[in-house]
mmCIF file of C-alpha atoms in Angstrom:
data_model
loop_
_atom_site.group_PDB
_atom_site.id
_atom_site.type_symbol
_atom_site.label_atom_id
_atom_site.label_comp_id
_atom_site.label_asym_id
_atom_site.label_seq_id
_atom_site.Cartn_x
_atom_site.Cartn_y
_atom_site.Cartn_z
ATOM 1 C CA UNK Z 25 -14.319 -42.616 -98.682
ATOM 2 C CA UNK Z 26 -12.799 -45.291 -96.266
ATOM 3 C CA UNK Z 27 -15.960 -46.765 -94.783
ATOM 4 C CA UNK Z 28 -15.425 -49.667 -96.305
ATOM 5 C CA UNK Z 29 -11.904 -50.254 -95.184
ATOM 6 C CA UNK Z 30 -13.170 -50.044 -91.710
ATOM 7 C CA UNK Z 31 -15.710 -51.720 -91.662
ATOM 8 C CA UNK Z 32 -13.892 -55.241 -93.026
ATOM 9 C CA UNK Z 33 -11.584 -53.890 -89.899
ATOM 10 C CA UNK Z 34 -8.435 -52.787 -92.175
ATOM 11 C CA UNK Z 35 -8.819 -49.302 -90.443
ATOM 12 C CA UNK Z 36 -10.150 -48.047 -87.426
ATOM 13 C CA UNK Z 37 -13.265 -45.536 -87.158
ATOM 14 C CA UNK Z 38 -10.911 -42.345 -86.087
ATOM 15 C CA UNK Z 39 -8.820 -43.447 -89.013
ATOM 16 C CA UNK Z 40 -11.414 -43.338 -91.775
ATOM 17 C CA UNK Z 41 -13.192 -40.285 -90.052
ATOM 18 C CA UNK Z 42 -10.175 -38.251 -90.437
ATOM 19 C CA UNK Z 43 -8.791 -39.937 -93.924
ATOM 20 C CA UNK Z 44 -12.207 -39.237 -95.266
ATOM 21 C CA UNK Z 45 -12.395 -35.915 -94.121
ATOM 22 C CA UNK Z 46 -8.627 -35.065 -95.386
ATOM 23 C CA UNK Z 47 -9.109 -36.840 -98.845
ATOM 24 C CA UNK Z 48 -6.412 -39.266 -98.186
ATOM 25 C CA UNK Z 49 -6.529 -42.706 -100.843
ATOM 26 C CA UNK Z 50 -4.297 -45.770 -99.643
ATOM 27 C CA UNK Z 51 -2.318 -47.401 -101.839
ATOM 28 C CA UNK Z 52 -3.126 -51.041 -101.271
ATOM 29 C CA UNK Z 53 -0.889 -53.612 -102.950
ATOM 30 C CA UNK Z 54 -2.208 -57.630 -102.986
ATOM 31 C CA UNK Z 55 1.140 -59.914 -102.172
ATOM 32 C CA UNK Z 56 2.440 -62.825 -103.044
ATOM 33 C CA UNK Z 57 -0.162 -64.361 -100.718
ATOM 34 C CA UNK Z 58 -3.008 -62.399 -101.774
ATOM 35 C CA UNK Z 59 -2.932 -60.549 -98.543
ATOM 36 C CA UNK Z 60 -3.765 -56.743 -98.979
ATOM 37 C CA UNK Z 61 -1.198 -54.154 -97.415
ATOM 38 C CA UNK Z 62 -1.433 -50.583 -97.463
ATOM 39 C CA UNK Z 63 1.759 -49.022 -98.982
ATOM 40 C CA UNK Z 64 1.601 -45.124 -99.359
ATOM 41 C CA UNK Z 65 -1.309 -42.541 -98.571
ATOM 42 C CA UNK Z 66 -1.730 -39.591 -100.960
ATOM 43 C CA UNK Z 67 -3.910 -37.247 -100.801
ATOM 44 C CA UNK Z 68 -6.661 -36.662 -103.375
ATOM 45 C CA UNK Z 69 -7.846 -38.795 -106.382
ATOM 46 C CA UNK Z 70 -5.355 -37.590 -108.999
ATOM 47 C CA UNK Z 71 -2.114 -37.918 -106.651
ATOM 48 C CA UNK Z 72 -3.216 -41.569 -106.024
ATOM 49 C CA UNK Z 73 -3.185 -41.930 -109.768
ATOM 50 C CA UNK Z 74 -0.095 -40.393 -110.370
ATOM 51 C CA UNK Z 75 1.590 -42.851 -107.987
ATOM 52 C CA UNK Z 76 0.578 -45.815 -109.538
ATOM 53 C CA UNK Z 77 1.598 -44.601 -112.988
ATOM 54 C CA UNK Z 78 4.893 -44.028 -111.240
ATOM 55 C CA UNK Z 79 4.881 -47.162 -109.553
ATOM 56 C CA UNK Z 80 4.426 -48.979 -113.035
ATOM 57 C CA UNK Z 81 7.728 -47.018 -114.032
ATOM 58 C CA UNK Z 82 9.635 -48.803 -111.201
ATOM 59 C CA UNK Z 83 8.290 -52.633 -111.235
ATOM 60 C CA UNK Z 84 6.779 -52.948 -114.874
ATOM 61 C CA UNK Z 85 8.990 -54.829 -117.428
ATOM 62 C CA UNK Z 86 6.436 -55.805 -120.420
ATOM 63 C CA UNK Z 87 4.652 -52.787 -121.365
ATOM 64 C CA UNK Z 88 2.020 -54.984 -124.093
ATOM 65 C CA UNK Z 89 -0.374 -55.436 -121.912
ATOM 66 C CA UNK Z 90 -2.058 -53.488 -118.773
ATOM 67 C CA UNK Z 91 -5.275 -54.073 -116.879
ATOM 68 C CA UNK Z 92 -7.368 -51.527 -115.477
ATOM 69 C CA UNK Z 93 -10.334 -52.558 -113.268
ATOM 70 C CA UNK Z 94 -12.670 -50.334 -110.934
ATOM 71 C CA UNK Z 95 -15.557 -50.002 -109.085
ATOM 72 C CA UNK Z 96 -18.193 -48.377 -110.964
ATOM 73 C CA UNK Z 97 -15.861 -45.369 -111.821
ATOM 74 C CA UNK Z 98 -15.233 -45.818 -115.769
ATOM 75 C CA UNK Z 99 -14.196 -42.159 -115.950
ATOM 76 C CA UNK Z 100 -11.362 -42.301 -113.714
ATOM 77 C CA UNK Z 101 -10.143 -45.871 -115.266
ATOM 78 C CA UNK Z 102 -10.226 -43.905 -118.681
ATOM 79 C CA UNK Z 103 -8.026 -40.935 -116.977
ATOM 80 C CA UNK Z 104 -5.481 -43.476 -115.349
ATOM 81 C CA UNK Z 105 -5.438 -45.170 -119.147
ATOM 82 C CA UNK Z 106 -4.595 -41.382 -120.880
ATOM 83 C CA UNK Z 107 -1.850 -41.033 -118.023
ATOM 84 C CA UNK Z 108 -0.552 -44.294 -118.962
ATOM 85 C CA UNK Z 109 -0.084 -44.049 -122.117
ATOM 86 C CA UNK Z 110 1.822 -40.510 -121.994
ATOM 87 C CA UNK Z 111 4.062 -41.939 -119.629
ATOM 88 C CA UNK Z 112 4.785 -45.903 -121.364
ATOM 89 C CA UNK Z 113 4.615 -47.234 -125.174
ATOM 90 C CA UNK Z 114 1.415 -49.564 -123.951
ATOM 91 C CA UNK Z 115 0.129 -51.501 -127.013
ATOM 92 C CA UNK Z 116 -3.046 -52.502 -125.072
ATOM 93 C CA UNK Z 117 -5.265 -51.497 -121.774
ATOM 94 C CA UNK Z 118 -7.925 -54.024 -121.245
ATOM 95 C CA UNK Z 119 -10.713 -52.321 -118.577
ATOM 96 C CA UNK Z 120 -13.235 -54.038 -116.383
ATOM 97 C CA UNK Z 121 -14.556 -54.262 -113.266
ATOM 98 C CA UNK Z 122 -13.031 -55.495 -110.165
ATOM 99 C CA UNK Z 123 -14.591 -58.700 -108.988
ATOM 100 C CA UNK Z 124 -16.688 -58.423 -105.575
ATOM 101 C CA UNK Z 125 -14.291 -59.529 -103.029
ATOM 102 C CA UNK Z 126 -12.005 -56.203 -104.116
ATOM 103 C CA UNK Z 127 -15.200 -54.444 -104.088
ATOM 104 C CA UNK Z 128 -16.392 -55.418 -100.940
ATOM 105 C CA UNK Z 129 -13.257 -54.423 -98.962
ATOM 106 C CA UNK Z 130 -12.538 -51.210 -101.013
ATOM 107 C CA UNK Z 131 -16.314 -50.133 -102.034
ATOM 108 C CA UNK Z 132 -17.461 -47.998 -105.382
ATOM 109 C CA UNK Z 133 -14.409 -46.123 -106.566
ATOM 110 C CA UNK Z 134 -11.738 -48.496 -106.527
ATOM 111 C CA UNK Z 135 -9.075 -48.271 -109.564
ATOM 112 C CA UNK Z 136 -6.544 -51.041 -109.441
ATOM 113 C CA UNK Z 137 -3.517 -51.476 -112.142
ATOM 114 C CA UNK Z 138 -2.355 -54.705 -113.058
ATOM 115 C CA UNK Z 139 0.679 -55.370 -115.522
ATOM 116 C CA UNK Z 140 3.465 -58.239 -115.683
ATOM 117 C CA UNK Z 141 6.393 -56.935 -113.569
ATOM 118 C CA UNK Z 142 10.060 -57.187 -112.353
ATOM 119 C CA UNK Z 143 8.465 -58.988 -109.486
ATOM 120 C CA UNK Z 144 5.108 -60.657 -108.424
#
């Protein structure tokens, strides 16, 4: 759910009510900065995947490597892992969990995808 984004004030109450209620995960990406930003809204936990497999087509340039953390959700890390190996020629996936200032903003849940890309 989106409790968590609104309460560390990323979302207001009427927007995590409704999101919640309408199955809708952001798409948060961490810039340059290490600011978050919310960049697409999908609805339901295997769309959200999809996207960032897709997303990984677009920006991802060395394919030797990925990371795959989450919060306390091994099962879906081990889905997003089969999905991206159909879709690349990954030599490794290295999963863990995502350290606790992720987890505090984002809560239990939380898959993020890291890889070495066309840009930072």
């Amino acid at each position: 759910d989106l409790s968590h984004l609104k309460r560390g004030g990323r979302i207001s109450a009427t927007t995590a009510l409704v999101g919640t209620m309408l199955n809708i995960k952001p798409i948060i990406y961490v810039d340059n900065d290490g600011h978050l930003i919310n960049t697409a809204k999908v609805r339901g936990r295997k769309a959200a995947m999809e996207l960032l497999v897709n997303k990984l087509k677009e920006t991802g340039t060395d394919f030797e490597t990925i990371f795959i953390a989450h919060g306390d959700c091994p099962e879906d890390a081990a889905a997003l892992e089969a999905m991206l190996r159909e879709a690349h020629p990954i030599k490794e996936v290295v999963t863990g969990y995502v350290g606790p200032v992720i987890g505090a903003h984002t809560g239990a849940g939380v898959i993020a995808l890291f890889c070495v890309g066309s840009q930072r």
